[in-house]
Coordinates of N, CA and C in Angstrom, one line a residue:
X132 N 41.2 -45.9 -1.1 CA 41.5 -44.8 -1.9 C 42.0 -43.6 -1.1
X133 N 42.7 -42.8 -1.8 CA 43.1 -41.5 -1.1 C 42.3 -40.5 -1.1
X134 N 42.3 -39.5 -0.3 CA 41.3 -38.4 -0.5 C 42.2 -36.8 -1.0
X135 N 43.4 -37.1 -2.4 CA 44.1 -36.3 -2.7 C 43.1 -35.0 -3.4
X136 N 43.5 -34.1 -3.8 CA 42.8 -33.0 -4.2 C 43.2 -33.0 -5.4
X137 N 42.1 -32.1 -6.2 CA 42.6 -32.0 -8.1 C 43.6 -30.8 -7.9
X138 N 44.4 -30.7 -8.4 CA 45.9 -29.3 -9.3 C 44.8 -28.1 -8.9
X139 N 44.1 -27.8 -9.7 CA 43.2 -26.8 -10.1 C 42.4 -26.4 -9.2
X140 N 41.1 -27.0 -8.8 CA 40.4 -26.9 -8.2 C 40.5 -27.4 -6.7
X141 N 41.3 -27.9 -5.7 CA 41.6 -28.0 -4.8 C 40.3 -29.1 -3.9
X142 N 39.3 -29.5 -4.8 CA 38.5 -30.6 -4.0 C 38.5 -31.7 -4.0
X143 N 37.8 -32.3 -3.3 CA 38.5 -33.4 -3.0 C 38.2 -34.4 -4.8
X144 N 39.2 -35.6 -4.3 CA 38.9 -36.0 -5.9 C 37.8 -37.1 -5.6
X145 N 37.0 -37.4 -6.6 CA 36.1 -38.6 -6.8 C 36.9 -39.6 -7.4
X146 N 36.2 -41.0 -6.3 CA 36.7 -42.2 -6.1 C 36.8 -42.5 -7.4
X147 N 35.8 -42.4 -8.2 CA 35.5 -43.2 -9.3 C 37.1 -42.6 -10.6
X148 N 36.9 -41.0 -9.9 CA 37.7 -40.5 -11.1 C 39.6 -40.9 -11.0
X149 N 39.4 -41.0 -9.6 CA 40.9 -41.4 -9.2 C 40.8 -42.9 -9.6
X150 N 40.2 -43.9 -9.3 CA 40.1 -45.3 -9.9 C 40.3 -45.1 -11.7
X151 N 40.1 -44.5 -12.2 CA 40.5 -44.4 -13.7 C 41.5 -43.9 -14.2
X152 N 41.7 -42.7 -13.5 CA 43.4 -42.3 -13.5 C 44.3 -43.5 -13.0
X153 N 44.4 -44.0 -12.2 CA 45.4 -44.8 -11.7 C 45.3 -46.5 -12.8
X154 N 44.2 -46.3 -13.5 CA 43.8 -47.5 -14.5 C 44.9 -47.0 -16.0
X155 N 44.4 -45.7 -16.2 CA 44.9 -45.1 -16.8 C 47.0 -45.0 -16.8
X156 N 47.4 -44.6 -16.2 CA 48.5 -44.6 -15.3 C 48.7 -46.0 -15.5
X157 N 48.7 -47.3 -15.3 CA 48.8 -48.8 -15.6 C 49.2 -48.9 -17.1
X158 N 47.7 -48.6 -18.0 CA 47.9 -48.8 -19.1 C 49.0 -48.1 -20.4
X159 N 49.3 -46.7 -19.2 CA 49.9 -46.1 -20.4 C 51.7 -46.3 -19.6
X160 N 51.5 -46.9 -18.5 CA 52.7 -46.4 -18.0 C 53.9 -46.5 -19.3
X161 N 54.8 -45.6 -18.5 CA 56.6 -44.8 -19.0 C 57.5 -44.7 -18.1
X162 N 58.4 -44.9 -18.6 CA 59.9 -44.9 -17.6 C 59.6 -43.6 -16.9
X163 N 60.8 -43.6 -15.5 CA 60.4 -42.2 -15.0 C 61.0 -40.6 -16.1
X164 N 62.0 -41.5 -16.8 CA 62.5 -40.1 -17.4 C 61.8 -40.1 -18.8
X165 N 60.2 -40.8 -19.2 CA 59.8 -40.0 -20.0 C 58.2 -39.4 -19.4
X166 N 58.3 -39.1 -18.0 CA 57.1 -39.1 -17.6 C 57.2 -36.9 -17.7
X167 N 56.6 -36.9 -17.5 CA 56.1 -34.9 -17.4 C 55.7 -34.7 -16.1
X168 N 56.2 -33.9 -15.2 CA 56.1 -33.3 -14.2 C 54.7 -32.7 -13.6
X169 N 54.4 -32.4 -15.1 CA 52.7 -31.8 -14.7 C 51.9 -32.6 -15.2
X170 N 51.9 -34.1 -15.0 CA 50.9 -34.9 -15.1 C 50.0 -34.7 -13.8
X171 N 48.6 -35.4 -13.6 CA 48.1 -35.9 -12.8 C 48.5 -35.7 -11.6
X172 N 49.0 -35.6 -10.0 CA 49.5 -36.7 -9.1 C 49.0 -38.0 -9.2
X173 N 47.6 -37.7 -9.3 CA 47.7 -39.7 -8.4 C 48.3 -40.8 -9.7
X174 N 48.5 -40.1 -11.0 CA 49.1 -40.5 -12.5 C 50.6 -40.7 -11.9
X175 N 51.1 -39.9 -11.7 CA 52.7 -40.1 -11.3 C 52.6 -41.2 -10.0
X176 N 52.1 -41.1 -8.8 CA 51.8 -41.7 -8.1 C 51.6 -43.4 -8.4
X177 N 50.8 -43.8 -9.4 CA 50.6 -45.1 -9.8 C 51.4 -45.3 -10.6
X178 N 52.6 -44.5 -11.3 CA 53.5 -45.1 -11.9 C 54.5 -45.3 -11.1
X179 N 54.9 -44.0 -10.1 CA 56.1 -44.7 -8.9 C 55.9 -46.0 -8.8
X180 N 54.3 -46.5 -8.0 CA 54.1 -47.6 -7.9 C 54.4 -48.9 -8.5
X181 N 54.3 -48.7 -9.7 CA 54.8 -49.6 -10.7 C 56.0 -49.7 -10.8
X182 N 56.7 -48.6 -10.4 CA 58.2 -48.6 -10.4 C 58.6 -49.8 -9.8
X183 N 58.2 -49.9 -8.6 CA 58.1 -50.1 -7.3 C 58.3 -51.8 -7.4
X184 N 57.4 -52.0 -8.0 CA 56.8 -53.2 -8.2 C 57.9 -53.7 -9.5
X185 N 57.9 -53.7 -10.1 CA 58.9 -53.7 -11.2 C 60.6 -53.9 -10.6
X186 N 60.7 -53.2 -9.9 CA 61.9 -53.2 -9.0 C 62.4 -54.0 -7.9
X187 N 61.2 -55.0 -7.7 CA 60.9 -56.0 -7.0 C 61.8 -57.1 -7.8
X188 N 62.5 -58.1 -7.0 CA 63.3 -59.4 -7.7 C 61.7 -59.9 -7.9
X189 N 61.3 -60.4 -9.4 CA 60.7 -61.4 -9.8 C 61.1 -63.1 -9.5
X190 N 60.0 -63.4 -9.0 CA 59.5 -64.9 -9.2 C 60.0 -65.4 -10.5
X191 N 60.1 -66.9 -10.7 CA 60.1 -67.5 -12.0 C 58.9 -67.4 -12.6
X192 N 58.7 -67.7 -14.0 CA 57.2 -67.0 -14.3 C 56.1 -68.4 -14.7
X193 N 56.7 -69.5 -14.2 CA 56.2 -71.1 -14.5 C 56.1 -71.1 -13.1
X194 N 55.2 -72.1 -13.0 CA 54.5 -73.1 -11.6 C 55.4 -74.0 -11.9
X195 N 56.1 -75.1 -10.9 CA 57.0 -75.6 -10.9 C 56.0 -77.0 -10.7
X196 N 56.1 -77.8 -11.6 CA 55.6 -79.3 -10.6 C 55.8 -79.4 -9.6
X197 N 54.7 -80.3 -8.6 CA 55.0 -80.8 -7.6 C 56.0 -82.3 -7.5
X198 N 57.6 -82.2 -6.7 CA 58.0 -83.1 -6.6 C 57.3 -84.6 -6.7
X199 N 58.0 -85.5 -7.3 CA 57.9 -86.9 -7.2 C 56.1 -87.0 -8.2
X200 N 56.0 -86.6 -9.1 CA 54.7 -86.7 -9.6 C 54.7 -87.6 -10.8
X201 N 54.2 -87.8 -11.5 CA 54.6 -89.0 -12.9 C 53.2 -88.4 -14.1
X202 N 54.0 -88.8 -15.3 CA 53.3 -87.7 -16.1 C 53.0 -89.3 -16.9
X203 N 51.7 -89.0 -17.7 CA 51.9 -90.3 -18.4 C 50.9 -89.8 -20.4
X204 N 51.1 -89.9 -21.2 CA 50.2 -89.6 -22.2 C 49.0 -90.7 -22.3
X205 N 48.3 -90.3 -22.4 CA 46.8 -91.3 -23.0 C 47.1 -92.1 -24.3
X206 N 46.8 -92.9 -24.1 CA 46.9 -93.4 -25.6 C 46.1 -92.9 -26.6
X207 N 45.3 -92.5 -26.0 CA 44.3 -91.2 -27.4 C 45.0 -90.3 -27.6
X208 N 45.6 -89.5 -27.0 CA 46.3 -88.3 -27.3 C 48.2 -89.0 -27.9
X209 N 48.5 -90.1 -28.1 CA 49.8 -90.7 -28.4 C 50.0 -89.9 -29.8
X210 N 48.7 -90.3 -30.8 CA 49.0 -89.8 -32.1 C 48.2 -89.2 -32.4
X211 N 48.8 -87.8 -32.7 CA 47.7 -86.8 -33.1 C 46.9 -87.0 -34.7
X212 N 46.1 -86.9 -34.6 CA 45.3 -86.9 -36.1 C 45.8 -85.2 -36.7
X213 N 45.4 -85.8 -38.1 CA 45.6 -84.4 -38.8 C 44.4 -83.6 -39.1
X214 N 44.6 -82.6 -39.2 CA 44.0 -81.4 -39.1 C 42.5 -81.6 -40.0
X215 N 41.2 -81.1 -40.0 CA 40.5 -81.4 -40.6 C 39.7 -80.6 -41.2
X216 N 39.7 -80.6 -42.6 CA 39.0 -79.6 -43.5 C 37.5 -79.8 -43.9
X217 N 37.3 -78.8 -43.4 CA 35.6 -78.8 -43.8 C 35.5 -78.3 -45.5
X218 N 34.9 -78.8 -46.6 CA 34.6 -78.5 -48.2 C 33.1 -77.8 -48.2
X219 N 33.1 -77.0 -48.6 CA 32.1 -76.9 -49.3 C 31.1 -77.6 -50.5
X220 N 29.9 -77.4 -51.0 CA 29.2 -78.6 -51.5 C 30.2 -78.0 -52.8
X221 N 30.1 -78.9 -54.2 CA 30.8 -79.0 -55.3 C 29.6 -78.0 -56.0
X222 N 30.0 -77.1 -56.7 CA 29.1 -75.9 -57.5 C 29.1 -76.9 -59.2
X223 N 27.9 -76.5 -59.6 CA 27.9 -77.1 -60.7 C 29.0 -77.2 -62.1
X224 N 29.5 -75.8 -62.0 CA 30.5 -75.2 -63.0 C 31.9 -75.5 -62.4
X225 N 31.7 -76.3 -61.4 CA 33.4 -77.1 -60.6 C 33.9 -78.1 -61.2
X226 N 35.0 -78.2 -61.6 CA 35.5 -79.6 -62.1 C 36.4 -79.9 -60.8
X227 N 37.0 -81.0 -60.7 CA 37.5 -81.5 -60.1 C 38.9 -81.2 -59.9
X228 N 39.5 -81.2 -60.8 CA 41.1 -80.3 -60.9 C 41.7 -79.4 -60.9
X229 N 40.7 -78.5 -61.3 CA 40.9 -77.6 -61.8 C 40.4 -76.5 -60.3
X230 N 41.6 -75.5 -59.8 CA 40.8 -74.5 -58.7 C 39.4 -73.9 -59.4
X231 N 39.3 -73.3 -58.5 CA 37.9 -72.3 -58.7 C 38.1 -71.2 -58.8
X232 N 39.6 -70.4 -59.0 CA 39.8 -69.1 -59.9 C 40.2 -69.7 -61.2
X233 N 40.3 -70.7 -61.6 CA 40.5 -71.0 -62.9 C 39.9 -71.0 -63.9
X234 N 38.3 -71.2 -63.4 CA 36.9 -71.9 -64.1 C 36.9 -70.1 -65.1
X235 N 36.4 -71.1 -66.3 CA 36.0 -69.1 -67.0 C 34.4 -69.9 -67.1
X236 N 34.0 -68.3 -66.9 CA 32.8 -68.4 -67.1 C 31.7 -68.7 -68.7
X237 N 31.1 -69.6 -68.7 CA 31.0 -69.5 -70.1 C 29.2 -68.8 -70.2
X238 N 29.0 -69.0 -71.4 CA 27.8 -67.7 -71.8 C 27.2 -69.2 -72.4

């Protein structure tokens, strides 16, 4: 961590509080042309960063197999089963055909 000073008060900053700015600064980051001048430093600071990083040529974003490997399905997993509905117990005033916003209630 750095030992930058606050705007204001000129002491030094606390670790913990620069660790949450710069967390902060991550979560909210913004392009540099919607950032404000009189943010934070170590806030502008962790977004150059990100610039930075961002402006870096990316990797592909898949793990690539390892050459010459062989893939094979299970025979358990060949055919998927369908999906499985759990019912509730049948209420007395249920009929069978009929949904359960249907039922009128009778007296």
């Amino acid at each position: 961590m750095s030992t930058k000073t606050g705007i204001a008060d000129r002491r030094p900053l606390d670790p913990i509080r620069e660790l949450r700015l710069r967390r902060w600064a991550r979560e909210n980051y913004v392009t540099g042309e919607e950032r404000n001048a009189g943010w934070h430093p170590i806030v502008l600071d962790e977004m150059s960063r990100r610039d930075a990083e961002m402006a870096k040529p990316s990797r592909s974003s898949f793990v690539p197999l390892a050459p010459g490997t062989s893939h094979e399905v299970h025979a358990a997993h060949e055919t998927l089963a369908g999906p499985k509905f759990a019912r509730s117990r049948v209420r007395s005033n249920e009929t069978a055909d009929l949904p359960e916003w249907s039922l009128v209630e009778s007296d």
